[in-house]
Amino acid sequence: MPMRSAASPRRWPRSCATTWVSLATLLAAILLPAPATAYTAQEARKLAGEYKNDGVRAYQDGRVGEAVEKLSAAIDINLNDFFAHFYLGLAYRDLRRYTEAHRVLEITTHLDPRYLPSYVALGDVALGQGDPDEARTWFQTALNRQATYSPALDGMGRLAEARGDEDAAIISYRRAIDANRGYPDPYVHLGALYHRQERVDDAIALFQEAIHFQPGFAKGYLYLGIAYGRLGLRTQAASLLAKSAELKPEDPEPHIAMGDLLAAWEDRIQARKQYETALLLGPQRFEPRRGLAELARREGRYQEADDLLDQALTLPGLSDATRTDLLALQTTLRREARRAETARHRLALARAAADADDGGSLETATAPVAGPGSEESARELGWSWLETARLRHDAGDLAGA
């Protein structure tokens, strides 16, 4: 048998080679990603249509987060799907993701320049961003194409309100109602304006009309519930707000409104639960944080309240009026916190004085003591007679709180 030379390559047995090939195949199957499923054009269109339909249905049912997911998937497959873009823009608008909403809705104006709701939605986004001039441009664009287009007239009313011109707002809302009696939004917006003007009966009538024309209109139940709540009709208010939340389960508005009413009724535990639910549903909303800050303030938790207001002030899209309101509340809060700290400090001094006094009581420590040297003794304990009187007053206030 011939000897193998030293330079000859070593040959592995056939069984070993087969084993290595099998291992390599197994590792490749584990480590390498599976090839993407290939769809025919017809299958891709069908899948995109299913995503779009599911997304539109989710949006109409108030499941806005799910709508964003489904509609985004539809657009990934079909970049030119108009209604997927439109409803995705509405969903972003409702979530107050205004930059994304503007980007998506502007695409719809290129895909179909004749579709007027796109211009109104862009006006809504501009109002949310605090840009009334741009909002007017979009609303006016829709009106230039159709002078009696009710949603655009309603938008002009909201624009007038944002600018503080309530008379112009009422005129625009009335024009919107006259242009389309079945469109519910101007009824609600005009009713809300009347409600702020203390025209409660007129407001309630408008809210009821909105629900009559569109029984599934969540905003109608919301505002009617708020109106009844402020009239003290608790059962009716709770029922209407629950109906609004049922119609739009991902909308924080009913929970904010219920939190406000419960706080006004001094039911702080339930109010806090409603605000916390609203905060989960709408993390970009300032109202739940403001409500929670008010509750913390009433309970003397000033630092917690201050932190909540700081968070609210950093949120995007705050109007100038909202920012001014939050800053004013924070200023008041900090002033109250300083007063409370001063009262606690004086009460601590009073207790220390009481411990040092023979009588061992707060009344003995704070009452004027007759006899020679009494004023000097009070000063040695850190008092003057004026401070003693102030202490008695502050201690009584603190006990009452």
XYZ file of C-alpha atoms in Angstrom:
401
model
C 0.000 0.000 0.000
C 1.550 3.300 -1.058
C 2.390 5.814 1.655
C 0.630 9.267 1.588
C 3.169 12.028 1.080
C 3.452 14.753 3.708
C 2.310 17.386 1.189
C -0.872 15.542 0.249
C -4.059 17.142 1.618
C -5.927 15.227 4.276
C -9.243 13.820 3.037
C -12.122 13.653 5.490
C -14.294 10.562 5.438
C -17.494 10.960 3.419
C -19.641 10.629 6.549
C -17.848 13.590 8.217
C -18.268 15.805 5.150
C -21.981 15.058 5.066
C -22.262 15.944 8.745
C -20.571 19.349 8.238
C -22.865 20.179 5.323
C -25.909 19.333 7.419
C -24.687 21.530 10.279
C -24.020 24.442 7.919
C -27.510 24.118 6.459
C -29.043 24.059 9.945
C -27.112 27.157 11.079
C -28.114 29.033 7.949
C -31.755 28.196 8.581
C -31.477 29.496 12.137
C -29.395 32.626 11.576
C -30.453 33.904 8.171
C -33.820 35.710 7.876
C -36.561 33.959 6.023
C -37.162 35.353 2.547
C -39.991 37.895 2.364
C -43.288 36.589 1.122
C -43.738 37.607 -2.474
C -47.186 38.915 -3.379
C -48.595 39.366 -6.806
C -49.827 42.874 -7.629
C -53.410 41.736 -7.210
C -52.701 40.179 -3.804
C -50.878 43.323 -2.635
C -53.825 45.533 -3.639
C -56.204 43.235 -1.812
C -54.078 43.259 1.343
C -53.749 47.060 1.244
C -57.511 47.354 0.858
C -58.080 45.124 3.878
C -55.711 47.207 6.004
C -57.407 50.403 4.846
C -60.915 49.138 5.565
C -59.881 47.897 9.005
C -58.199 51.239 9.726
C -61.181 53.332 8.630
C -63.504 51.147 10.687
C -61.217 51.471 13.717
C -61.141 55.265 13.342
C -64.915 55.515 13.048
C -65.283 53.305 16.143
C -62.961 55.577 18.125
C -60.009 53.162 18.209
C -57.567 55.786 16.973
C -54.337 53.993 17.893
C -55.371 50.874 15.988
C -56.425 53.062 13.056
C -52.926 54.553 12.825
C -51.376 51.077 12.753
C -53.692 49.681 10.054
C -53.701 52.754 7.826
C -49.909 53.061 7.978
C -49.651 49.431 6.857
C -52.003 50.141 3.946
C -49.885 53.100 2.827
C -46.691 51.030 3.049
C -48.181 48.754 0.392
C -49.984 51.372 -1.701
C -48.431 54.840 -1.543
C -51.253 56.375 -3.594
C -54.210 55.234 -1.489
C -56.106 58.491 -0.958
C -58.488 57.478 1.826
C -55.756 55.676 3.762
C -53.841 58.959 3.814
C -56.927 61.011 4.681
C -58.052 58.914 7.642
C -54.478 58.541 8.869
C -54.244 62.345 8.868
C -57.484 62.568 10.868
C -56.173 60.007 13.355
C -52.930 61.933 13.827
C -54.958 65.132 14.249
C -57.118 63.554 16.953
C -53.974 62.348 18.728
C -52.582 65.913 18.465
C -49.610 64.660 16.499
C -49.952 67.763 14.388
C -46.696 67.634 12.425
C -47.462 64.132 11.148
C -51.089 65.048 10.513
C -50.073 68.043 8.384
C -47.616 65.958 6.350
C -50.141 63.207 5.590
C -53.108 65.497 4.909
C -51.103 67.685 2.570
C -50.426 64.581 0.466
C -54.193 64.150 0.064
C -54.489 67.630 -1.465
C -52.113 66.472 -4.206
C -53.781 63.092 -4.662
C -57.215 64.733 -5.051
C -57.291 68.567 -5.017
C -61.100 68.571 -5.243
C -61.696 66.819 -1.901
C -62.776 69.642 0.433
C -62.568 67.779 3.793
C -58.779 67.642 3.384
C -58.548 71.439 3.470
C -60.794 71.653 6.532
C -58.731 69.006 8.334
C -55.558 70.958 7.541
C -57.233 74.058 8.985
C -58.029 72.091 12.152
C -54.374 71.054 12.411
C -53.217 74.659 12.000
C -55.602 75.759 14.771
C -54.197 73.017 16.982
C -50.698 74.310 16.277
C -51.751 77.830 17.237
C -51.412 79.252 13.715
C -54.707 81.046 12.921
C -53.362 82.627 9.733
C -52.587 79.257 8.167
C -55.901 77.892 9.428
C -57.739 80.711 7.665
C -55.867 79.924 4.430
C -57.041 76.302 4.455
C -60.650 77.072 5.426
C -60.834 79.816 2.807
C -59.437 77.459 0.158
C -62.373 75.132 0.774
C -64.846 78.034 0.689
C -63.375 79.303 -2.567
C -64.333 75.971 -4.102
C -67.771 75.845 -2.419
C -69.025 78.969 -0.641
C -71.676 77.115 1.376
C -69.469 74.224 2.517
C -70.649 73.742 6.109
C -67.464 72.225 7.656
C -65.391 75.148 6.344
C -67.903 77.685 7.709
C -67.763 75.855 11.030
C -63.967 76.083 10.868
C -64.212 79.833 10.332
C -66.346 80.019 13.471
C -63.715 78.193 15.517
C -61.062 80.457 14.019
C -63.041 83.537 15.101
C -63.345 82.089 18.614
C -59.591 81.486 18.739
C -59.123 85.169 17.914
C -61.588 86.232 20.602
C -64.303 87.485 18.219
C -67.402 85.759 19.576
C -69.856 87.751 17.450
C -68.112 86.670 14.236
C -67.996 83.097 15.538
C -71.757 83.033 16.128
C -72.396 84.338 12.603
C -70.152 81.656 11.071
C -71.738 78.861 13.116
C -75.222 80.027 12.116
C -74.192 80.095 8.460
C -72.782 76.564 8.806
C -76.045 75.313 10.336
C -78.134 76.985 7.627
C -75.914 75.501 4.910
C -76.365 71.925 6.169
C -78.940 71.220 8.859
C -77.743 67.637 9.210
C -74.093 68.462 9.955
C -73.773 68.280 13.782
C -70.446 70.011 14.512
C -71.602 73.668 14.331
C -74.504 72.885 16.670
C -72.048 71.665 19.294
C -69.533 74.475 18.795
C -72.215 77.174 18.920
C -73.756 75.467 21.951
C -70.389 75.440 23.732
C -70.014 79.166 23.029
C -73.510 79.874 24.366
C -72.717 77.788 27.436
C -69.671 79.941 28.179
C -71.916 82.999 27.798
C -74.294 81.532 30.431
C -77.012 80.963 27.803
C -77.505 77.474 29.200
C -80.970 76.729 27.773
C -79.898 77.719 24.257
C -76.760 75.595 24.595
C -78.650 72.494 25.740
C -81.142 72.858 22.878
C -78.280 72.920 20.354
C -76.582 69.879 21.895
C -79.857 67.963 21.742
C -80.329 68.936 18.088
C -76.849 67.628 17.256
C -77.689 64.264 18.841
C -81.046 64.224 17.051
C -79.410 64.636 13.642
C -76.627 62.139 14.395
C -77.472 59.752 17.266
C -73.927 58.362 17.326
C -72.289 61.790 17.662
C -70.028 61.376 20.704
C -69.236 65.085 20.987
C -72.945 65.891 21.373
C -73.265 63.582 24.389
C -70.015 64.986 25.775
C -71.114 68.626 25.760
C -74.649 67.858 26.881
C -73.186 65.895 29.804
C -70.963 68.836 30.745
C -73.954 71.203 30.653
C -76.092 68.924 32.840
C -73.195 68.423 35.239
C -72.796 72.145 35.787
C -76.516 72.353 36.490
C -75.978 69.799 39.267
C -77.801 66.979 37.437
C -75.236 64.362 38.390
C -77.014 61.209 37.259
C -77.849 62.587 33.812
C -74.355 64.032 33.405
C -72.642 60.763 34.325
C -74.882 58.801 31.951
C -74.225 61.142 29.010
C -70.461 61.225 29.565
C -70.400 57.434 29.837
C -72.258 57.270 26.504
C -69.668 59.568 24.916
C -66.841 57.376 26.247
C -68.598 54.276 24.914
C -68.907 55.777 21.429
C -65.228 56.830 21.369
C -63.395 54.534 23.811
C -59.957 56.025 23.124
C -61.067 59.652 23.492
C -59.776 61.298 26.694
C -62.360 64.118 26.534
C -65.208 62.367 28.440
C -62.799 61.390 31.218
C -61.422 64.939 31.446
C -64.971 66.315 31.667
C -65.997 63.739 34.273
C -62.852 64.489 36.275
C -63.673 68.206 36.237
C -67.229 67.584 37.421
C -66.171 65.152 40.162
C -63.543 67.618 41.359
C -66.206 70.344 41.513
C -68.367 67.943 43.539
C -65.376 67.336 45.891
C -65.159 63.633 44.997
C -61.386 63.786 44.692
C -60.689 60.046 44.619
C -62.942 59.395 41.626
C -61.813 62.634 39.956
C -58.198 61.481 40.166
C -59.108 58.145 38.561
C -60.786 59.920 35.657
C -57.831 62.257 35.114
C -55.387 59.346 35.222
C -57.452 57.456 32.626
C -57.511 60.564 30.438
C -53.738 60.876 30.772
C -53.250 57.286 29.602
C -55.510 57.861 26.594
C -54.109 61.297 25.749
C -50.521 61.665 26.997
C -50.154 64.874 24.952
C -53.143 66.552 26.614
C -52.529 69.259 29.209
C -55.993 69.071 30.816
C -55.460 65.844 32.843
C -52.217 67.224 34.257
C -53.908 70.499 35.138
C -56.738 68.633 36.846
C -54.353 66.413 38.809
C -52.331 69.496 39.785
C -55.475 71.181 41.135
C -56.290 68.083 43.206
C -52.740 67.918 44.576
C -52.900 71.639 45.391
C -56.130 71.230 47.359
C -54.532 68.429 49.363
C -51.388 70.426 50.113
C -49.069 68.379 47.869
C -47.544 71.472 46.319
C -44.393 69.928 44.860
C -46.394 67.245 43.047
C -48.728 69.916 41.671
C -45.788 72.055 40.546
C -44.186 69.092 38.745
C -47.442 68.337 36.910
C -47.729 71.931 35.725
C -44.098 71.877 34.566
C -44.929 68.784 32.487
C -48.018 70.465 31.030
C -46.030 73.559 30.039
C -43.556 71.460 28.025
C -46.277 69.879 25.858
C -46.341 70.850 22.174
C -49.157 72.840 20.597
C -50.229 74.900 23.628
C -52.069 78.080 22.723
C -50.942 81.394 24.211
C -54.102 81.542 26.327
C -53.528 78.039 27.701
C -49.883 78.760 28.491
C -50.863 81.988 30.272
C -53.491 80.134 32.305
C -51.045 77.396 33.342
C -48.372 79.922 34.318
C -50.888 81.914 36.379
C -51.964 78.750 38.186
C -48.334 77.827 38.852
C -47.616 81.306 40.254
C -50.614 81.044 42.595
C -49.578 77.538 43.590
C -46.039 78.586 44.498
C -47.321 81.558 46.502
C -49.622 79.237 48.462
C -46.752 76.801 49.005
C -44.611 79.575 50.498
C -47.451 80.668 52.787
C -48.032 77.087 53.913
C -44.331 76.650 54.640
C -44.318 79.874 56.677
C -47.368 78.690 58.620
C -45.714 75.330 59.335
C -42.567 77.105 60.501
C -44.510 79.377 62.846
C -46.501 76.444 64.186
C -43.248 74.610 64.893
C -41.995 77.662 66.789
C -45.253 77.774 68.732
C -44.933 74.124 69.696
C -41.353 74.678 70.748
C -42.475 77.625 72.860
C -45.271 75.532 74.363
C -42.803 72.810 75.304
C -40.591 75.412 76.986
C -43.503 77.051 78.802
C -44.574 75.823 82.251
C -48.173 75.488 81.086
C -47.141 73.179 78.265
C -49.889 74.337 75.874
C -50.020 76.287 72.643
C -52.518 78.710 74.182
C -50.212 79.423 77.103
C -47.268 79.957 74.766
C -49.122 82.341 72.478
C -51.149 84.263 75.081
C -49.723 87.551 76.442
C -48.188 87.038 79.891
C -48.722 89.742 82.543
C -45.985 90.877 84.847
C -42.563 92.390 84.661
C -40.176 90.960 82.122
C -42.894 89.124 80.197
C -42.168 90.967 76.939
C -38.454 90.233 77.300
C -39.260 86.546 77.916
C -41.341 86.427 74.755
C -38.541 87.981 72.755
C -36.084 85.447 74.135
C -38.339 82.721 72.680
C -38.259 84.448 69.285
C -41.515 86.405 69.569
C -42.775 89.931 69.540
C -46.345 90.684 70.534
C -47.195 91.221 66.866
C -45.648 87.883 65.939
C -47.610 86.223 68.738
C -50.881 87.565 67.336
C -49.954 86.466 63.811
C -49.009 83.023 65.068
C -52.362 82.558 66.762
C -54.113 83.537 63.519
C -51.952 81.292 61.293
C -52.187 78.332 63.652
C -55.970 78.602 63.545
C -55.932 78.739 59.729
C -53.688 75.684 59.521
C -55.895 73.720 61.900
C -58.929 74.629 59.808
C -57.212 73.462 56.608
